[in-house]
Tab-separated table of N, CA, C and O in Angstrom:
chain	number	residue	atom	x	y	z
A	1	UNK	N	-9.354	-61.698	-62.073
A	1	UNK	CA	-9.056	-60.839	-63.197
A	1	UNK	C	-8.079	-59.770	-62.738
A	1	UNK	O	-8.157	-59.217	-61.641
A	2	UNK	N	-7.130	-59.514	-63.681
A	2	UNK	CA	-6.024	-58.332	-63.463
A	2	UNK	C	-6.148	-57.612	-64.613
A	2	UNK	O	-6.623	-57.902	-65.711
A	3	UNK	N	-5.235	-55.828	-63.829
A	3	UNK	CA	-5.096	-55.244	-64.926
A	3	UNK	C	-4.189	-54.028	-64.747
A	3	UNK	O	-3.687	-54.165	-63.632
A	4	UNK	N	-3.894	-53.297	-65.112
A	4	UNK	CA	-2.653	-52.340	-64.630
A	4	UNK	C	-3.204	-51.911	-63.474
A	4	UNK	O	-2.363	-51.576	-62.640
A	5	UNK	N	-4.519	-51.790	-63.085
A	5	UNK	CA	-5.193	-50.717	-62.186
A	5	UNK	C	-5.157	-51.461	-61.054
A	5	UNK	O	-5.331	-50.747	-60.067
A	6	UNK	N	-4.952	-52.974	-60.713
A	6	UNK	CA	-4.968	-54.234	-60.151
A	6	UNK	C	-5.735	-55.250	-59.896
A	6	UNK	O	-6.292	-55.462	-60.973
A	7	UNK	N	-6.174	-56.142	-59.012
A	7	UNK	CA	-7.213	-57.733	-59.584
A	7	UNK	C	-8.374	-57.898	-58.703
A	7	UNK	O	-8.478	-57.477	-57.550
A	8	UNK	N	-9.271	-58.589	-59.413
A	8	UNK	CA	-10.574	-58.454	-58.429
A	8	UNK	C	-10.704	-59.867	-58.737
A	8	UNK	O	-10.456	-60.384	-59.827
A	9	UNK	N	-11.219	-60.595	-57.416
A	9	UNK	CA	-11.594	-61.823	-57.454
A	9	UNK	C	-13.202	-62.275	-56.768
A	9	UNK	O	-13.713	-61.658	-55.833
A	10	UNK	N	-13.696	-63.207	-57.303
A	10	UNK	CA	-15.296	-63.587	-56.810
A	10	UNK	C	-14.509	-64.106	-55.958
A	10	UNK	O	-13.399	-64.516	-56.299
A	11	UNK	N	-15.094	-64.199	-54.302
A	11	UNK	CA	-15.165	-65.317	-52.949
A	11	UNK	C	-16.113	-65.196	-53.009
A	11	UNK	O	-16.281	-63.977	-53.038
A	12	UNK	N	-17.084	-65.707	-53.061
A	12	UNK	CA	-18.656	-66.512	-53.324
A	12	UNK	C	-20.073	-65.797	-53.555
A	12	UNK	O	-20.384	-64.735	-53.014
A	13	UNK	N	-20.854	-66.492	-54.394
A	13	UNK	CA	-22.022	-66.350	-54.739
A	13	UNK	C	-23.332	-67.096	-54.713
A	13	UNK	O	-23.775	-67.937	-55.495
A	14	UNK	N	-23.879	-66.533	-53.526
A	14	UNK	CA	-25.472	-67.258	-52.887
A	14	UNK	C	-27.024	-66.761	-53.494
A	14	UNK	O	-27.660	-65.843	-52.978
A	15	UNK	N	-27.520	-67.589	-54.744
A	15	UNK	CA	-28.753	-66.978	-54.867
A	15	UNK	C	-29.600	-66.670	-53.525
A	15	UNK	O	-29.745	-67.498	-52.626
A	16	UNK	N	-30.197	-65.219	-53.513
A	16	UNK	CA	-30.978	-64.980	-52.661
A	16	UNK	C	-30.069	-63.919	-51.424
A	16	UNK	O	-30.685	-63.290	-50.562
A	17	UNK	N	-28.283	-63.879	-51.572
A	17	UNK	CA	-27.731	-63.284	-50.674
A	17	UNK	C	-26.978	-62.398	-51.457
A	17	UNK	O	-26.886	-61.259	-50.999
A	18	UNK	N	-26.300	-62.680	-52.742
A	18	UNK	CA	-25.461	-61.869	-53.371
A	18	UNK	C	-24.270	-62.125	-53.308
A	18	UNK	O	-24.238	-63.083	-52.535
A	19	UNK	N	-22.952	-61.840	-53.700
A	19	UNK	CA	-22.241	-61.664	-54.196
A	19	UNK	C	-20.957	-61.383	-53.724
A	19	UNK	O	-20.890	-60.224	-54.134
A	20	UNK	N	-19.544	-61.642	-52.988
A	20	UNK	CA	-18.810	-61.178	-52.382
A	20	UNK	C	-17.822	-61.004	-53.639
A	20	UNK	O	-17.632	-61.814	-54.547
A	21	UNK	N	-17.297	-59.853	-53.473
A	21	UNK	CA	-15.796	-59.923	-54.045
A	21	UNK	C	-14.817	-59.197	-53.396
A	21	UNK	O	-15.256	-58.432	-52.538
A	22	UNK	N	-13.368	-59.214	-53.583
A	22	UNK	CA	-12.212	-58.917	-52.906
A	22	UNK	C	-11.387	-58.101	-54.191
A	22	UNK	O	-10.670	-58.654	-55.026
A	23	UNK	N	-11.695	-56.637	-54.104
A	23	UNK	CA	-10.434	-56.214	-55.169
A	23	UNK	C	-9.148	-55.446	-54.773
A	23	UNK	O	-9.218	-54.855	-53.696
A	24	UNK	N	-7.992	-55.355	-55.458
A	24	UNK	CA	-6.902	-54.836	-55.152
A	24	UNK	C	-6.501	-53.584	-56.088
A	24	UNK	O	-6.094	-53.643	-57.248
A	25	UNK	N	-6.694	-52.555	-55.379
A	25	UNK	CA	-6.559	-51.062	-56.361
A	25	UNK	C	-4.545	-50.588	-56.357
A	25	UNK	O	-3.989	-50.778	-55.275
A	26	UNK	N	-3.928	-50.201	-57.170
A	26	UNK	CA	-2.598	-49.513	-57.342
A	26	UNK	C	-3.019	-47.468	-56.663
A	26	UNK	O	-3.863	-46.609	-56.920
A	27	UNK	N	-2.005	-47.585	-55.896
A	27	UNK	CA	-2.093	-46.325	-56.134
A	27	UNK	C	-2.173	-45.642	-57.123
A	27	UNK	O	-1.642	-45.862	-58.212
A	28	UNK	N	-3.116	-44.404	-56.697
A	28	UNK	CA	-3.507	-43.625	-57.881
A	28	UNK	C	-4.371	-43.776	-58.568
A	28	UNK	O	-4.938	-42.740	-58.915
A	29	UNK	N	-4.900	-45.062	-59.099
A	29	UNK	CA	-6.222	-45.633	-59.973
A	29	UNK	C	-7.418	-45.755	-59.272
A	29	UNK	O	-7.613	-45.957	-58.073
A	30	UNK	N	-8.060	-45.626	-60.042
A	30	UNK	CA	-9.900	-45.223	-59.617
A	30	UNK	C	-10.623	-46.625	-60.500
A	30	UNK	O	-10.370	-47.033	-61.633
A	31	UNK	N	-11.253	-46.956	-59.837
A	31	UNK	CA	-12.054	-47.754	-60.220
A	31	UNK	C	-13.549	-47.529	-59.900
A	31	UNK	O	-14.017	-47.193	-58.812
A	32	UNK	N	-14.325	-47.818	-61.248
A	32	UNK	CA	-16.246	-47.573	-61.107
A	32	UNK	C	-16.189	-46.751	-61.850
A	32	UNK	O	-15.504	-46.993	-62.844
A	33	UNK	N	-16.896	-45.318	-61.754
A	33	UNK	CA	-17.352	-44.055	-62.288
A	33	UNK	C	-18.823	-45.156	-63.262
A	33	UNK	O	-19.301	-45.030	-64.390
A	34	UNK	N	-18.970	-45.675	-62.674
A	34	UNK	CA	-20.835	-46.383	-63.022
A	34	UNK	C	-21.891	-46.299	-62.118
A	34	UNK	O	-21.849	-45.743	-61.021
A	35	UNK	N	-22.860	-46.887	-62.631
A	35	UNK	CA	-24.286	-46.781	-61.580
A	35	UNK	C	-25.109	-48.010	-61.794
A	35	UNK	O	-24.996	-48.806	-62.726
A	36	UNK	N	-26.121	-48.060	-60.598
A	36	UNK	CA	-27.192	-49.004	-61.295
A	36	UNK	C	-28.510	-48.328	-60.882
A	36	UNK	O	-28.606	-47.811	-59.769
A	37	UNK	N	-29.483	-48.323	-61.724
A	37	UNK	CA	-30.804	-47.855	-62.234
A	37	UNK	C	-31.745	-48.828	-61.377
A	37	UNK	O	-32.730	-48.326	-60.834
A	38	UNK	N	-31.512	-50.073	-61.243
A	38	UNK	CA	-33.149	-50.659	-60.459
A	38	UNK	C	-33.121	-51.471	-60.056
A	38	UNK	O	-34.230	-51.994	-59.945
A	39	UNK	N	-31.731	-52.410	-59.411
A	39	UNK	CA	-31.878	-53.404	-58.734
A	39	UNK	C	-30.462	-53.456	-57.936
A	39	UNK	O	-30.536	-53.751	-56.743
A	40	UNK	N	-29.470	-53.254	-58.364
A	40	UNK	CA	-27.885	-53.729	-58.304
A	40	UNK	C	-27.526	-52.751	-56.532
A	40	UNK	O	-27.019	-51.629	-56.515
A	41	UNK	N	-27.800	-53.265	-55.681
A	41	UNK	CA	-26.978	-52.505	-54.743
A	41	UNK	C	-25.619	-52.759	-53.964
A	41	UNK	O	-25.691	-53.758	-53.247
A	42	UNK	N	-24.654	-52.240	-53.936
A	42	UNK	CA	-23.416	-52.458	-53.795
A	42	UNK	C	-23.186	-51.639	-52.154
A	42	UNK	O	-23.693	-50.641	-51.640
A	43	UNK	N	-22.237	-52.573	-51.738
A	43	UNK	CA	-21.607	-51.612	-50.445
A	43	UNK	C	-20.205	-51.983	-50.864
A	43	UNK	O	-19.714	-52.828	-51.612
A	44	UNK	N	-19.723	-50.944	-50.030
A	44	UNK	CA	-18.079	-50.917	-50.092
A	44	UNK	C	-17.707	-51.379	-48.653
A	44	UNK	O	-18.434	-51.125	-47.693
A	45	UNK	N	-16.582	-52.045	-48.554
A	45	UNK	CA	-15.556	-51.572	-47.236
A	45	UNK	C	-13.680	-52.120	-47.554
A	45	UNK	O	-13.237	-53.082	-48.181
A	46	UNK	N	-13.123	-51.235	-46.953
A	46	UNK	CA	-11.562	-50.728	-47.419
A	46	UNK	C	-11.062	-51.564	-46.433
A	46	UNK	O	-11.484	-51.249	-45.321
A	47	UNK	N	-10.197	-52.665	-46.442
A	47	UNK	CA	-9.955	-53.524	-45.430
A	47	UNK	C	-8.221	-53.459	-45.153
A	47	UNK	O	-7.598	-54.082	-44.293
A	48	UNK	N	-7.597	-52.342	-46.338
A	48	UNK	CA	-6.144	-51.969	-46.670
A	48	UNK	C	-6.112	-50.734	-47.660
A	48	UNK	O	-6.657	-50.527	-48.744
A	49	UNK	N	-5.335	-50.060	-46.930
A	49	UNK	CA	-4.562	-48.653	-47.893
A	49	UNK	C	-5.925	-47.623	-47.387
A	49	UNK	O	-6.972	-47.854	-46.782
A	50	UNK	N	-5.376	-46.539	-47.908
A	50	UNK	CA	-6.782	-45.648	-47.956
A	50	UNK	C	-7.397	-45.361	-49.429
A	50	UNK	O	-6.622	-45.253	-50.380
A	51	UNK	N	-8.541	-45.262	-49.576
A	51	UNK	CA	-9.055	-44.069	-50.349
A	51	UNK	C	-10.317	-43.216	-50.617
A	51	UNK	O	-10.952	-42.969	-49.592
A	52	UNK	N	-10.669	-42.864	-51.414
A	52	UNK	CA	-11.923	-41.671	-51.554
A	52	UNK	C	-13.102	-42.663	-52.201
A	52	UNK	O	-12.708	-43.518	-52.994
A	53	UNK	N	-13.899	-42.622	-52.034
A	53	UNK	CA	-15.534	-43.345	-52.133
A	53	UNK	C	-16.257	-41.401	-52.782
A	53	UNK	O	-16.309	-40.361	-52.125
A	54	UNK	N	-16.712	-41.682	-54.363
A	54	UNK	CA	-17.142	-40.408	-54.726
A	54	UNK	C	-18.366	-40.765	-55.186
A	54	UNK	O	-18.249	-41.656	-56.027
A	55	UNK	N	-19.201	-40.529	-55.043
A	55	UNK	CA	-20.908	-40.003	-55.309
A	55	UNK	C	-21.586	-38.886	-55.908
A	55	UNK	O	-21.322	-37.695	-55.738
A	56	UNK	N	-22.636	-39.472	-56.744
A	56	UNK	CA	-23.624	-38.199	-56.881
A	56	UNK	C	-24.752	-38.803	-57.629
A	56	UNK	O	-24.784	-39.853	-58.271
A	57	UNK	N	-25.532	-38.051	-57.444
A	57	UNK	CA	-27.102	-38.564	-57.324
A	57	UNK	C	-27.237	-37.887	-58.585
A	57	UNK	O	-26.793	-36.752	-58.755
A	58	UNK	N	-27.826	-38.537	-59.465
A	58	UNK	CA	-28.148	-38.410	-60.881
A	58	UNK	C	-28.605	-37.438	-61.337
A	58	UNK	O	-28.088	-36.626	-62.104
A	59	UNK	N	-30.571	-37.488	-60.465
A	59	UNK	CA	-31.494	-36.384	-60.302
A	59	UNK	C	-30.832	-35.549	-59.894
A	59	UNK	O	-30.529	-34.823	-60.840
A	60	UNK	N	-30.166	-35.013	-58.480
A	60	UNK	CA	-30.289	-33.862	-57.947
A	60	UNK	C	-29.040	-33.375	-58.222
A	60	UNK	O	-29.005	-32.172	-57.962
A	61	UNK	N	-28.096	-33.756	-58.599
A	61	UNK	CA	-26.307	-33.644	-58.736
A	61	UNK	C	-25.895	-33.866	-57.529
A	61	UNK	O	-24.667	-33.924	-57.583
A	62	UNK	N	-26.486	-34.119	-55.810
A	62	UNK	CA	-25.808	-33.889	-55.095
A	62	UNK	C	-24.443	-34.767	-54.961
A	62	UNK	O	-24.750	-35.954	-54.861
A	63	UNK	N	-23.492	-34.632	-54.937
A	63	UNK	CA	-22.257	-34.864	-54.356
A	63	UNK	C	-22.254	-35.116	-53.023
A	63	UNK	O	-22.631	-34.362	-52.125
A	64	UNK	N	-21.612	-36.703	-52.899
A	64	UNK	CA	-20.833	-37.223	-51.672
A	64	UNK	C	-19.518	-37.624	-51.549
A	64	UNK	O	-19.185	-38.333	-52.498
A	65	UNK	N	-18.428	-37.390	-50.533
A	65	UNK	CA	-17.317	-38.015	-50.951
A	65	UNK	C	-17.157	-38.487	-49.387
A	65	UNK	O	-17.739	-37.818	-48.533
A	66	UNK	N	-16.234	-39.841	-48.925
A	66	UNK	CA	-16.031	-40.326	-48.266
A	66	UNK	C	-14.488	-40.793	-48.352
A	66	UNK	O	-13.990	-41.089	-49.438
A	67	UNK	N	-13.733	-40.841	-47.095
A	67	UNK	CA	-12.693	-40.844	-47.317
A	67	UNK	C	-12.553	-41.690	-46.525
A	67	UNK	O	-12.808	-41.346	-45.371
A	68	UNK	N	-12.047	-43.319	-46.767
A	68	UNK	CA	-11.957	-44.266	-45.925
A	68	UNK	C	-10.709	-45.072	-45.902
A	68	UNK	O	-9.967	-44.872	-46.864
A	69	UNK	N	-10.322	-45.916	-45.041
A	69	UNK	CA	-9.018	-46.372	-44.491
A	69	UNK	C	-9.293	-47.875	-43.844
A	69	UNK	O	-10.326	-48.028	-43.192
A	70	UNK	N	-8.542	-48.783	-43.988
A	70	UNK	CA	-8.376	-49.617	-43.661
A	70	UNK	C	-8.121	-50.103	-42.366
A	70	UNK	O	-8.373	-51.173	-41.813
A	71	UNK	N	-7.397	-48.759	-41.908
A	71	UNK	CA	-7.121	-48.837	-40.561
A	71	UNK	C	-8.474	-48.518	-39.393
A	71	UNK	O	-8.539	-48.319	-38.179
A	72	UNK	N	-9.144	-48.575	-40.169
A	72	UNK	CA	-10.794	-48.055	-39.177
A	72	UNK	C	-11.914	-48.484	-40.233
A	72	UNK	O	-12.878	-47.766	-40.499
A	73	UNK	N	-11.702	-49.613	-40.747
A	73	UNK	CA	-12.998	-50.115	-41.968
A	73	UNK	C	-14.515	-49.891	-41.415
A	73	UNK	O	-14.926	-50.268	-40.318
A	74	UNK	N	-15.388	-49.075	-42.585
A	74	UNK	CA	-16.815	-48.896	-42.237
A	74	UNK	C	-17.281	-48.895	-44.030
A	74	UNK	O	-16.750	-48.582	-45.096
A	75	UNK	N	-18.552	-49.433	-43.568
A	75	UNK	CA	-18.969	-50.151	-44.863
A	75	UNK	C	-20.330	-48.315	-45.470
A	75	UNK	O	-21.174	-47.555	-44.997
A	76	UNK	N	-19.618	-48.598	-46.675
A	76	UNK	CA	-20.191	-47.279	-47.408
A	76	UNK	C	-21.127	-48.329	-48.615
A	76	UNK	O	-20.803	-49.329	-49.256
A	77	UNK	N	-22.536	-47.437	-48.514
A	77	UNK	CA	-23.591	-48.213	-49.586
A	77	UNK	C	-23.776	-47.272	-50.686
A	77	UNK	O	-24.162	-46.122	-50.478
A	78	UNK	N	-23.450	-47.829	-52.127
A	78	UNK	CA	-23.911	-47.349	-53.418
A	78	UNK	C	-25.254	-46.971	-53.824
A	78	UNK	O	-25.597	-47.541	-54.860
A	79	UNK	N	-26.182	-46.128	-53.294
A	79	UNK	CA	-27.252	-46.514	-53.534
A	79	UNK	C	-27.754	-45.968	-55.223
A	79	UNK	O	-27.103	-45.416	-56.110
A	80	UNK	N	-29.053	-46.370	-55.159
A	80	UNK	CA	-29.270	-47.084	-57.013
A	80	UNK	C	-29.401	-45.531	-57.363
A	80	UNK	O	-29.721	-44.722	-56.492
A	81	UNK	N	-29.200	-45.245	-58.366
A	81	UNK	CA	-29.049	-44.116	-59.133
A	81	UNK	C	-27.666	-42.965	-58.980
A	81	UNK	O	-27.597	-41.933	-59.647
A	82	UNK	N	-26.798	-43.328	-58.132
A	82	UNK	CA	-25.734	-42.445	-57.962
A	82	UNK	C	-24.961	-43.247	-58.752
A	82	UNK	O	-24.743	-44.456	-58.828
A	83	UNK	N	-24.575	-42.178	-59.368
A	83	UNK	CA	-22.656	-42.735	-59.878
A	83	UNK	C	-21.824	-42.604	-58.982
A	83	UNK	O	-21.881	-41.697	-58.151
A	84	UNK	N	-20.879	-43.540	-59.022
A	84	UNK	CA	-20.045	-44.055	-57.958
A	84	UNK	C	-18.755	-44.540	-58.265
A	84	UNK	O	-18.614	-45.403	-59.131
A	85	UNK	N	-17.635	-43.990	-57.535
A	85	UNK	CA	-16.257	-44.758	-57.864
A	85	UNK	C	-15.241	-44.540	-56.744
A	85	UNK	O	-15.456	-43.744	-55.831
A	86	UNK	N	-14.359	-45.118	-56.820
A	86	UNK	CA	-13.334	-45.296	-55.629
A	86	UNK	C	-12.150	-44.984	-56.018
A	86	UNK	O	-11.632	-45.647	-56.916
A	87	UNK	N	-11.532	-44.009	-55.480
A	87	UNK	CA	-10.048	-44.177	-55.810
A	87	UNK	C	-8.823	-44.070	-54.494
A	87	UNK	O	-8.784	-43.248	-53.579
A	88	UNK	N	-7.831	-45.273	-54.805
A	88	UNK	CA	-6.695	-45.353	-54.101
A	88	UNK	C	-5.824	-44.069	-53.923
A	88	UNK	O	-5.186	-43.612	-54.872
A	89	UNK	N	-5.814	-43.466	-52.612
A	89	UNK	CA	-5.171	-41.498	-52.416
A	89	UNK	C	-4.183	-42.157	-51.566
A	89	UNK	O	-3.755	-41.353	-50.738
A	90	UNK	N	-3.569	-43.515	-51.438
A	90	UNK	CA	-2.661	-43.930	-50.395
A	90	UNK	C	-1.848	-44.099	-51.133
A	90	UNK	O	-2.115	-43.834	-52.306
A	91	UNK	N	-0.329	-44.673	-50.762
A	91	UNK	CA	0.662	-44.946	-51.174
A	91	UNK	C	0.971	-46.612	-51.168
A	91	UNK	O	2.166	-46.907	-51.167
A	92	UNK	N	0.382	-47.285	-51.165
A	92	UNK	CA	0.143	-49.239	-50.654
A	92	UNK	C	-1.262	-49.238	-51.618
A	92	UNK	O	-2.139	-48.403	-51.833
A	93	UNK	N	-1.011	-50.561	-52.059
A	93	UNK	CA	-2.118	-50.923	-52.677
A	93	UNK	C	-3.676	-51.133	-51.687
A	93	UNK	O	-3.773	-51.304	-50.472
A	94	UNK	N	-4.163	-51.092	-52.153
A	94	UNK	CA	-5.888	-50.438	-51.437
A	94	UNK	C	-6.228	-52.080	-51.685
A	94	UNK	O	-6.033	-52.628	-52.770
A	95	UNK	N	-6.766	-52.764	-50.502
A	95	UNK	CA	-7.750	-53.797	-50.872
A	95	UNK	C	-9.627	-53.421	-49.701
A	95	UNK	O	-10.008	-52.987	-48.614
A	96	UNK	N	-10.217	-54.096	-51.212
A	96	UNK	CA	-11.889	-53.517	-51.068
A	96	UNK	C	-12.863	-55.120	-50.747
A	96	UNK	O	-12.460	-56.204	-51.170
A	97	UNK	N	-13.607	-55.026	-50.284
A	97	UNK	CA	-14.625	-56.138	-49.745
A	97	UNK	C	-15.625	-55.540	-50.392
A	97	UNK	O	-15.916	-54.498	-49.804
A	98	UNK	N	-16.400	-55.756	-51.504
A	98	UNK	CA	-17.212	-55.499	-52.067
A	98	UNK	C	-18.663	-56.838	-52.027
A	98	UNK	O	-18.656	-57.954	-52.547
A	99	UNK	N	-19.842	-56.120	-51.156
A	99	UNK	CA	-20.822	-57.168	-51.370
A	99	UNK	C	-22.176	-56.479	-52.531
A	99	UNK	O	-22.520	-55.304	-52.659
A	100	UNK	N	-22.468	-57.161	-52.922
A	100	UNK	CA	-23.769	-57.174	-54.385
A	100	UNK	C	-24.672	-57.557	-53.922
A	100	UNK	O	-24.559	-58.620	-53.312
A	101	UNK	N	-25.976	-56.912	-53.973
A	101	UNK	CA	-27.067	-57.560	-53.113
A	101	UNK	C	-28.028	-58.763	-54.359
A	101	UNK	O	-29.130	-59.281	-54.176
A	102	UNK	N	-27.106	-58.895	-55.569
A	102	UNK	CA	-27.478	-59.973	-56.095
A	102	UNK	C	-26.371	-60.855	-56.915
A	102	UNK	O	-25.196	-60.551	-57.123
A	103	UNK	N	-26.816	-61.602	-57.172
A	103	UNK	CA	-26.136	-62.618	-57.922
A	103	UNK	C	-26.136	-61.868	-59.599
A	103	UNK	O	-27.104	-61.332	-60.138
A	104	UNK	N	-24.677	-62.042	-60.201
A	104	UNK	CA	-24.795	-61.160	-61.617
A	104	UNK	C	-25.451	-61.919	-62.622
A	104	UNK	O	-25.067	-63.042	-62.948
A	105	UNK	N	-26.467	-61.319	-63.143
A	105	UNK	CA	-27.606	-61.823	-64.539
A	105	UNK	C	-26.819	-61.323	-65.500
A	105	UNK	O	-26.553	-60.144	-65.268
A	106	UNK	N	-26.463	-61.627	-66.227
A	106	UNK	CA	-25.641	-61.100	-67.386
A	106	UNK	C	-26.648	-60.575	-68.877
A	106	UNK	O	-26.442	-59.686	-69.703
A	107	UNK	N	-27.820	-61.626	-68.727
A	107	UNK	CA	-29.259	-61.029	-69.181
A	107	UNK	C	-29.789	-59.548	-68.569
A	107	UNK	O	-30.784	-59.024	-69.070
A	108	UNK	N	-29.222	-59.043	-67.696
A	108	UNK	CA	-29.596	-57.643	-66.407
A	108	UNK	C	-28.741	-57.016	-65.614
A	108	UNK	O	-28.832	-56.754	-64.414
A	109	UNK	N	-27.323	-56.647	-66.911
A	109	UNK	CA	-25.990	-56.326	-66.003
A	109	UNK	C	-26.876	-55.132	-65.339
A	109	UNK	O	-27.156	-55.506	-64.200
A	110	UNK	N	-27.385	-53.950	-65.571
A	110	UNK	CA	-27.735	-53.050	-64.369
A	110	UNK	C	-26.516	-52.305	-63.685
A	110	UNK	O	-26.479	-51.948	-62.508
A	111	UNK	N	-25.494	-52.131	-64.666
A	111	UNK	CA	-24.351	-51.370	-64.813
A	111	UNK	C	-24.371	-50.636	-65.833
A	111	UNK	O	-24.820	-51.058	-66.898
A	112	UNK	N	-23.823	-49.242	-65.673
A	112	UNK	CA	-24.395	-48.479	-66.537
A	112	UNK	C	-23.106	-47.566	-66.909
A	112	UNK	O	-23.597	-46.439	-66.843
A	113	UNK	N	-21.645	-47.385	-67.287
A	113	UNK	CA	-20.715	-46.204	-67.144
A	113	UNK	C	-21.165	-44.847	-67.102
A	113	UNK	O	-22.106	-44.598	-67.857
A	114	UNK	N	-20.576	-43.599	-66.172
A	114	UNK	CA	-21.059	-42.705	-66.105
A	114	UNK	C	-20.098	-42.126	-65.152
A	114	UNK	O	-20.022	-42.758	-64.099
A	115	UNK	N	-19.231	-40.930	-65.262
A	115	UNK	CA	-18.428	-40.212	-64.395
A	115	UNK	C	-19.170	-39.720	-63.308
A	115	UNK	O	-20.342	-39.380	-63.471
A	116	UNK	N	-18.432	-39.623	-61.860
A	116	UNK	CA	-18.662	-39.299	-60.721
A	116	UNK	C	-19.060	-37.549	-61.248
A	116	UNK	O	-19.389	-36.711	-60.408
């Protein structure tokens, strides 16, 4: 799938392991500002370009921000109740390794929109 912001593709899906995908961010565009409530856990890692990984915990407001690079990839975890989004602060398009710790139920998206 594409879109001005740029394309995300499934590389594979294992009941019982979850979910890989590969997306490509444009400078400047943010992608996410969602959450998940009770099952959906997501990690990040930046494998090209840099950018900001933003957080905050629902309950408490706390705020996290992470600022990651391709050139030194480390895997950042979404955990369930923070809103969460990523945005490209580089000048090169940003590519992301995104794993899902499930397979998508479309009966139980467990995505929720909601600003960082």
């Amino acid at each position: 799938k594409s879109d001005e912001r740029g394309s995300l593709a499934e590389i594979f899906k294992f009941p019982g392991f979850g979910q890989v995908f590969y997306s490509t961010t444009k400078p400047g565009y943010t992608r996410g500002n969602h959450y998940h409530l009770e099952h959906k856990v997501e990690r990040f890692c930046v494998v090209r370009g840099k950018a900001k990984i933003s957080l905050r915990n629902r309950v408490t407001g706390e705020k996290v921000e992470f600022d990651v690079s391709g050139s030194r990839p480390e895997i950042i975890d979404m955990p369930l109740n923070w809103t969460h989004n990523i945005k490209n602060t580089g000048e090169e398009e940003m590519g992301l390794i995104i794993w899902v710790n499930e397979v998508f139920d479309p009966e139980h998206p467990d995505t929720f929109a909601e600003k960082v």
